[in-house]
Amino acid sequence: MTSSTATAAASPATPKTRYRGVTARILRRAWGQTEMKLAASIFLALTLLTLFGPYVIDASATKMSVANKFLPPIFMEGGKLPHFLGTDQLGRDLLLRSLIGLRNAFAIGVVSVVGMFILGCAIGIYSGYRGGLTDVILMRLTDVQMSIPVVILAITVLGMSRPSPLTIIAVLILASWPVYARVARGVTLAERQKEYVRAAKILGASDLRIMVRHIAPSILPPIAFVAVLDVARMMIFEAIFGFIGIGIQPPTPTFGTIIASGTQYLLNAWWITIVPGVLLALALGSLNLMGGVLERARNHILQGGE
């Protein structure tokens, strides 16, 4: 074998190409499932409503109107346009408030998952690659962090300051990065013994280059699709924070604050709680369904299926 052939065989692009191909196969198999198409359609419809609804609905999410308070949905007696799904106890349009709440919840969920993915994978890869005392210390810190419940941490941090989207995102990242770190460390321990990593070292690649260019791509198939499920989980936490009063503060609408304010009117104005609850359930259900289909497709492909 010539020198150029050996270099090509040990090319750092080999693992990246392989995992990119695996990811494409997983996505193709997942998209072939009816559940995936249904979930994606629901989520796309909710996304379009969230993006364009505030510009189409001729109403206000924050302006109070005593004359329009407790209006029922349009399909009930007493309902009227433009309040398609009714109004709350202060006369604010419920559909518009729910759509803004969905937008806030989804934005916080996505940004939080991206942050915990980056932080957790960076710590996990570094811990698994370095090994020794560094690995022991980082994993013990991970164990300590995993022992603290998310809600307890949120009450402690958000209760001492005015909650904002940035502080909520920071709390969610701080509480959830250890899961990604654990998975990234396990994959790194397996990958660092493989031939392409040894070849990269022989060719003079630095430790940072090996971790970023060669090992990091192998992290994606095991946990990238699970991150879809984590977006739904972060949206639930955002709603919980709002419900117990430590989420985004009024007048900005959130699912938690809308549902909490409507609980005392369940008998005569049930739609104040039900409308945001249904939208939240649809969003979470579509995300969970997509995540589940992707996870099953990943398992099938990694086990040798087509």
CSV table of C-alpha atoms in Angstrom, one decimal:
chain,number,residue,atom,x,y,z
A,1,MET,CA,0.0,0.0,0.0
A,2,THR,CA,1.4,3.4,-1.0
A,3,SER,CA,1.8,6.4,1.3
A,4,SER,CA,-1.1,8.3,-0.3
A,5,THR,CA,-3.4,5.3,-0.1
A,6,ALA,CA,-2.6,4.9,3.6
A,7,THR,CA,-3.3,8.5,4.2
A,8,ALA,CA,-6.7,8.3,2.4
A,9,ALA,CA,-7.6,5.2,4.4
A,10,ALA,CA,-6.9,7.1,7.6
A,11,SER,CA,-8.6,10.2,6.4
A,12,PRO,CA,-10.4,12.1,9.2
A,13,ALA,CA,-13.4,12.5,6.9
A,14,THR,CA,-14.2,8.8,7.0
A,15,PRO,CA,-16.1,8.8,10.3
A,16,LYS,CA,-17.9,12.0,9.4
A,17,THR,CA,-19.1,10.6,6.1
A,18,ARG,CA,-20.2,7.3,7.7
A,19,TYR,CA,-22.3,9.0,10.4
A,20,ARG,CA,-23.8,11.5,7.8
A,21,GLY,CA,-24.9,8.5,5.8
A,22,VAL,CA,-26.4,6.8,8.8
A,23,THR,CA,-28.3,10.0,9.7
A,24,ALA,CA,-29.7,10.2,6.2
A,25,ARG,CA,-30.9,6.6,6.3
A,26,ILE,CA,-32.5,7.2,9.7
A,27,LEU,CA,-34.4,10.3,8.4
A,28,ARG,CA,-35.5,8.5,5.2
A,29,ARG,CA,-36.9,5.5,7.2
A,30,ALA,CA,-38.6,7.8,9.7
A,31,TRP,CA,-40.2,9.9,7.0
A,32,GLY,CA,-41.7,6.7,5.5
A,33,GLN,CA,-43.8,6.2,8.6
A,34,THR,CA,-47.4,7.5,8.6
A,35,GLU,CA,-47.0,8.7,12.2
A,36,MET,CA,-44.1,10.9,11.3
A,37,LYS,CA,-46.0,12.6,8.5
A,38,LEU,CA,-49.0,13.2,10.7
A,39,ALA,CA,-46.9,14.6,13.6
A,40,ALA,CA,-44.9,16.8,11.2
A,41,SER,CA,-48.1,18.1,9.6
A,42,ILE,CA,-49.6,19.0,13.0
A,43,PHE,CA,-46.4,20.7,14.1
A,44,LEU,CA,-46.0,22.6,10.9
A,45,ALA,CA,-49.6,23.9,11.1
A,46,LEU,CA,-49.0,25.0,14.7
A,47,THR,CA,-45.8,26.7,13.6
A,48,LEU,CA,-47.5,28.6,10.8
A,49,LEU,CA,-50.3,29.7,13.2
A,50,THR,CA,-47.7,30.9,15.7
A,51,LEU,CA,-45.8,32.8,13.1
A,52,PHE,CA,-48.6,34.4,11.2
A,53,GLY,CA,-51.5,34.3,13.6
A,54,PRO,CA,-50.6,37.5,15.5
A,55,TYR,CA,-50.6,39.4,12.2
A,56,VAL,CA,-53.9,38.0,10.9
A,57,ILE,CA,-56.1,38.0,14.0
A,58,ASP,CA,-57.5,41.5,14.5
A,59,ALA,CA,-57.3,41.5,18.3
A,60,SER,CA,-54.9,42.1,21.1
A,61,ALA,CA,-53.2,39.7,23.4
A,62,THR,CA,-52.6,42.2,26.2
A,63,LYS,CA,-55.2,45.0,25.8
A,64,MET,CA,-58.0,44.6,28.3
A,65,SER,CA,-61.6,45.1,27.3
A,66,VAL,CA,-64.3,44.8,30.0
A,67,ALA,CA,-67.1,44.7,27.4
A,68,ASN,CA,-65.5,41.6,25.8
A,69,LYS,CA,-64.6,39.6,28.9
A,70,PHE,CA,-65.6,35.9,29.1
A,71,LEU,CA,-66.7,35.7,25.5
A,72,PRO,CA,-67.1,32.0,24.5
A,73,PRO,CA,-65.6,30.4,21.4
A,74,ILE,CA,-67.2,31.3,18.1
A,75,PHE,CA,-69.0,28.0,17.8
A,76,MET,CA,-70.9,28.6,21.1
A,77,GLU,CA,-73.8,31.0,21.7
A,78,GLY,CA,-72.5,34.4,22.5
A,79,GLY,CA,-69.2,34.1,20.6
A,80,LYS,CA,-68.2,36.7,18.1
A,81,LEU,CA,-65.4,37.6,15.7
A,82,PRO,CA,-62.5,38.2,15.8
A,83,HIS,CA,-62.3,36.2,19.0
A,84,PHE,CA,-62.4,32.7,17.4
A,85,LEU,CA,-61.7,30.8,20.6
A,86,GLY,CA,-63.1,33.3,23.1
A,87,THR,CA,-61.6,35.8,25.5
A,88,ASP,CA,-60.4,35.6,29.1
A,89,GLN,CA,-61.5,37.3,32.3
A,90,LEU,CA,-60.0,40.6,31.1
A,91,GLY,CA,-61.4,40.5,27.6
A,92,ARG,CA,-58.1,39.5,25.9
A,93,ASP,CA,-58.2,37.3,22.9
A,94,LEU,CA,-57.5,33.7,24.0
A,95,LEU,CA,-56.3,32.2,20.7
A,96,LEU,CA,-53.8,35.0,20.2
A,97,ARG,CA,-52.5,34.7,23.8
A,98,SER,CA,-52.2,30.9,23.4
A,99,LEU,CA,-50.2,31.3,20.1
A,100,ILE,CA,-47.8,33.8,21.7
A,101,GLY,CA,-47.5,31.4,24.7
A,102,LEU,CA,-46.7,28.5,22.3
A,103,ARG,CA,-44.1,30.7,20.5
A,104,ASN,CA,-42.4,31.5,23.8
A,105,ALA,CA,-42.5,27.9,25.0
A,106,PHE,CA,-41.1,26.6,21.8
A,107,ALA,CA,-38.3,29.2,21.6
A,108,ILE,CA,-37.3,28.5,25.2
A,109,GLY,CA,-37.4,24.8,24.6
A,110,VAL,CA,-35.2,24.9,21.4
A,111,VAL,CA,-32.6,27.3,22.8
A,112,SER,CA,-32.4,25.3,26.0
A,113,VAL,CA,-31.9,22.0,24.2
A,114,VAL,CA,-29.3,23.5,21.9
A,115,GLY,CA,-27.4,24.9,24.9
A,116,MET,CA,-27.5,21.7,27.0
A,117,PHE,CA,-26.6,19.7,24.0
A,118,ILE,CA,-23.5,21.8,23.3
A,119,LEU,CA,-22.5,22.1,27.0
A,120,GLY,CA,-23.1,18.5,27.8
A,121,CYS,CA,-21.4,17.1,24.7
A,122,ALA,CA,-18.4,19.3,25.2
A,123,ILE,CA,-17.9,18.2,28.8
A,124,GLY,CA,-18.7,14.5,28.0
A,125,ILE,CA,-16.3,14.4,25.1
A,126,TYR,CA,-13.5,16.1,27.0
A,127,SER,CA,-14.0,13.9,30.1
A,128,GLY,CA,-14.1,10.7,28.1
A,129,TYR,CA,-11.1,11.6,25.9
A,130,ARG,CA,-8.8,12.8,28.7
A,131,GLY,CA,-9.7,10.1,31.2
A,132,GLY,CA,-8.0,9.8,34.5
A,133,LEU,CA,-8.5,12.3,37.3
A,134,THR,CA,-10.2,14.7,34.9
A,135,ASP,CA,-12.8,12.2,34.0
A,136,VAL,CA,-13.5,11.3,37.7
A,137,ILE,CA,-13.9,14.9,38.8
A,138,LEU,CA,-16.2,15.8,35.8
A,139,MET,CA,-18.4,12.8,36.2
A,140,ARG,CA,-18.7,13.3,40.0
A,141,LEU,CA,-19.9,16.9,39.2
A,142,THR,CA,-22.3,15.4,36.7
A,143,ASP,CA,-23.7,13.1,39.4
A,144,VAL,CA,-24.2,16.0,41.8
A,145,GLN,CA,-26.0,18.0,39.2
A,146,MET,CA,-28.2,15.1,38.2
A,147,SER,CA,-29.3,14.7,41.8
A,148,ILE,CA,-30.9,18.2,41.9
A,149,PRO,CA,-34.5,18.2,40.6
A,150,VAL,CA,-35.3,20.8,37.9
A,151,VAL,CA,-38.2,22.4,39.7
A,152,ILE,CA,-36.2,22.8,43.0
A,153,LEU,CA,-33.3,24.4,41.1
A,154,ALA,CA,-35.7,26.7,39.3
A,155,ILE,CA,-37.5,27.8,42.5
A,156,THR,CA,-34.1,28.5,44.1
A,157,VAL,CA,-32.7,30.5,41.2
A,158,LEU,CA,-35.8,32.2,39.7
A,159,GLY,CA,-37.3,32.9,43.1
A,160,MET,CA,-34.4,35.2,43.9
A,161,SER,CA,-34.6,37.3,40.8
A,162,ARG,CA,-37.2,38.5,38.3
A,163,PRO,CA,-37.6,35.6,35.9
A,164,SER,CA,-36.9,36.3,32.2
A,165,PRO,CA,-36.5,34.1,29.1
A,166,LEU,CA,-32.7,34.1,29.5
A,167,THR,CA,-32.7,33.1,33.2
A,168,ILE,CA,-35.3,30.4,32.5
A,169,ILE,CA,-33.1,29.0,29.6
A,170,ALA,CA,-30.0,29.2,31.9
A,171,VAL,CA,-31.8,27.2,34.6
A,172,LEU,CA,-33.0,24.5,32.1
A,173,ILE,CA,-29.5,24.2,30.6
A,174,LEU,CA,-27.9,24.0,34.1
A,175,ALA,CA,-30.4,21.3,35.2
A,176,SER,CA,-30.3,19.1,32.1
A,177,TRP,CA,-26.8,19.1,30.6
A,178,PRO,CA,-25.6,16.0,32.6
A,179,VAL,CA,-27.7,13.6,30.5
A,180,TYR,CA,-25.9,14.7,27.3
A,181,ALA,CA,-22.6,14.6,29.1
A,182,ARG,CA,-23.1,11.0,30.2
A,183,VAL,CA,-24.0,9.8,26.7
A,184,ALA,CA,-21.2,11.8,25.0
A,185,ARG,CA,-18.6,10.4,27.5
A,186,GLY,CA,-19.8,6.8,26.8
A,187,VAL,CA,-19.5,7.2,23.0
A,188,THR,CA,-16.1,8.9,23.4
A,189,LEU,CA,-14.7,6.1,25.5
A,190,ALA,CA,-15.6,3.7,22.7
A,191,GLU,CA,-14.5,5.9,19.8
A,192,ARG,CA,-11.1,6.9,21.1
A,193,GLN,CA,-9.8,3.3,20.8
A,194,LYS,CA,-10.7,3.1,17.1
A,195,GLU,CA,-8.2,3.1,14.3
A,196,TYR,CA,-9.2,6.4,12.7
A,197,VAL,CA,-8.5,8.2,16.0
A,198,ARG,CA,-5.1,6.5,16.2
A,199,ALA,CA,-4.4,7.4,12.6
A,200,ALA,CA,-5.3,11.0,13.2
A,201,LYS,CA,-2.8,11.1,16.1
A,202,ILE,CA,-0.1,9.6,13.9
A,203,LEU,CA,-0.7,12.2,11.3
A,204,GLY,CA,-0.2,14.9,13.9
A,205,ALA,CA,-3.7,16.0,14.7
A,206,SER,CA,-4.1,17.9,18.0
A,207,ASP,CA,-6.3,16.6,20.8
A,208,LEU,CA,-8.8,19.5,20.1
A,209,ARG,CA,-9.0,18.6,16.4
A,210,ILE,CA,-9.6,15.0,17.2
A,211,MET,CA,-12.4,15.7,19.7
A,212,VAL,CA,-14.1,18.3,17.4
A,213,ARG,CA,-13.6,16.9,13.9
A,214,HIS,CA,-13.5,13.1,14.5
A,215,ILE,CA,-15.2,12.1,17.8
A,216,ALA,CA,-18.0,14.8,17.9
A,217,PRO,CA,-19.8,13.6,14.7
A,218,SER,CA,-20.2,10.1,16.3
A,219,ILE,CA,-22.2,11.7,19.1
A,220,LEU,CA,-25.0,12.7,16.8
A,221,PRO,CA,-26.8,9.5,16.0
A,222,PRO,CA,-27.2,8.3,19.6
A,223,ILE,CA,-28.6,11.5,21.0
A,224,ALA,CA,-29.5,14.1,18.3
A,225,PHE,CA,-33.0,12.7,17.7
A,226,VAL,CA,-33.6,12.3,21.5
A,227,ALA,CA,-33.1,16.0,21.7
A,228,VAL,CA,-36.5,16.4,19.9
A,229,LEU,CA,-38.1,14.8,22.9
A,230,ASP,CA,-36.2,17.1,25.2
A,231,VAL,CA,-37.7,20.1,23.4
A,232,ALA,CA,-41.1,18.9,24.5
A,233,ARG,CA,-39.8,18.3,28.0
A,234,MET,CA,-38.4,21.8,28.3
A,235,MET,CA,-41.8,23.2,27.0
A,236,ILE,CA,-43.5,21.4,29.9
A,237,PHE,CA,-41.1,22.8,32.4
A,238,GLU,CA,-41.6,26.3,31.0
A,239,ALA,CA,-45.4,25.8,31.4
A,240,ILE,CA,-44.9,24.5,35.0
A,241,PHE,CA,-42.7,27.6,35.9
A,242,GLY,CA,-45.4,29.9,34.6
A,243,PHE,CA,-48.2,28.0,36.5
A,244,ILE,CA,-46.4,28.3,39.8
A,245,GLY,CA,-45.5,32.0,39.2
A,246,ILE,CA,-41.7,31.7,38.5
A,247,GLY,CA,-42.0,31.8,34.7
A,248,ILE,CA,-42.0,34.8,32.2
A,249,GLN,CA,-43.9,37.5,34.0
A,250,PRO,CA,-47.1,39.3,32.8
A,251,PRO,CA,-48.2,40.9,30.6
A,252,THR,CA,-46.3,38.5,28.3
A,253,PRO,CA,-48.6,35.5,27.8
A,254,THR,CA,-47.3,32.0,28.6
A,255,PHE,CA,-49.2,28.7,28.8
A,256,GLY,CA,-48.6,28.4,32.6
A,257,THR,CA,-50.0,31.9,33.4
A,258,ILE,CA,-53.0,31.5,31.1
A,259,ILE,CA,-53.9,28.1,32.5
A,260,ALA,CA,-53.3,29.2,36.1
A,261,SER,CA,-55.5,32.3,35.7
A,262,GLY,CA,-58.3,30.3,34.2
A,263,THR,CA,-58.5,27.6,36.9
A,264,GLN,CA,-60.9,29.7,39.0
A,265,TYR,CA,-63.3,30.0,36.1
A,266,LEU,CA,-63.6,26.4,35.1
A,267,LEU,CA,-67.3,26.2,35.7
A,268,ASN,CA,-68.5,29.2,33.7
A,269,ALA,CA,-65.5,29.9,31.4
A,270,TRP,CA,-63.8,26.6,30.8
A,271,TRP,CA,-62.3,27.7,27.5
A,272,ILE,CA,-59.7,29.9,29.3
A,273,THR,CA,-58.0,26.8,30.5
A,274,ILE,CA,-58.9,24.3,27.8
A,275,VAL,CA,-57.8,26.3,24.8
A,276,PRO,CA,-54.2,26.7,25.8
A,277,GLY,CA,-54.2,23.2,27.2
A,278,VAL,CA,-55.3,21.7,23.9
A,279,LEU,CA,-52.7,23.7,21.9
A,280,LEU,CA,-50.0,22.7,24.3
A,281,ALA,CA,-51.1,19.0,24.1
A,282,LEU,CA,-51.0,19.1,20.3
A,283,ALA,CA,-47.5,20.6,20.3
A,284,LEU,CA,-46.1,18.2,22.8
A,285,GLY,CA,-47.9,15.2,21.2
A,286,SER,CA,-46.5,16.0,17.8
A,287,LEU,CA,-43.0,16.5,19.1
A,288,ASN,CA,-43.1,13.3,21.2
A,289,LEU,CA,-44.5,11.3,18.2
A,290,MET,CA,-41.7,12.6,15.9
A,291,GLY,CA,-39.1,11.9,18.5
A,292,GLY,CA,-40.4,8.4,19.1
A,293,VAL,CA,-40.5,7.6,15.3
A,294,LEU,CA,-36.9,8.9,14.9
A,295,GLU,CA,-35.7,6.8,17.9
A,296,ARG,CA,-37.3,3.6,16.5
A,297,ALA,CA,-35.8,4.4,13.1
A,298,ARG,CA,-32.4,5.0,14.6
A,299,ASN,CA,-32.5,1.7,16.5
A,300,HIS,CA,-33.6,-0.2,13.4
A,301,ILE,CA,-30.8,1.2,11.2
A,302,LEU,CA,-28.0,0.8,13.9
A,303,GLN,CA,-29.1,-2.9,14.3
A,304,GLY,CA,-28.4,-3.5,10.6
A,305,GLY,CA,-31.8,-2.8,9.1
A,306,GLU,CA,-32.5,-1.0,5.9
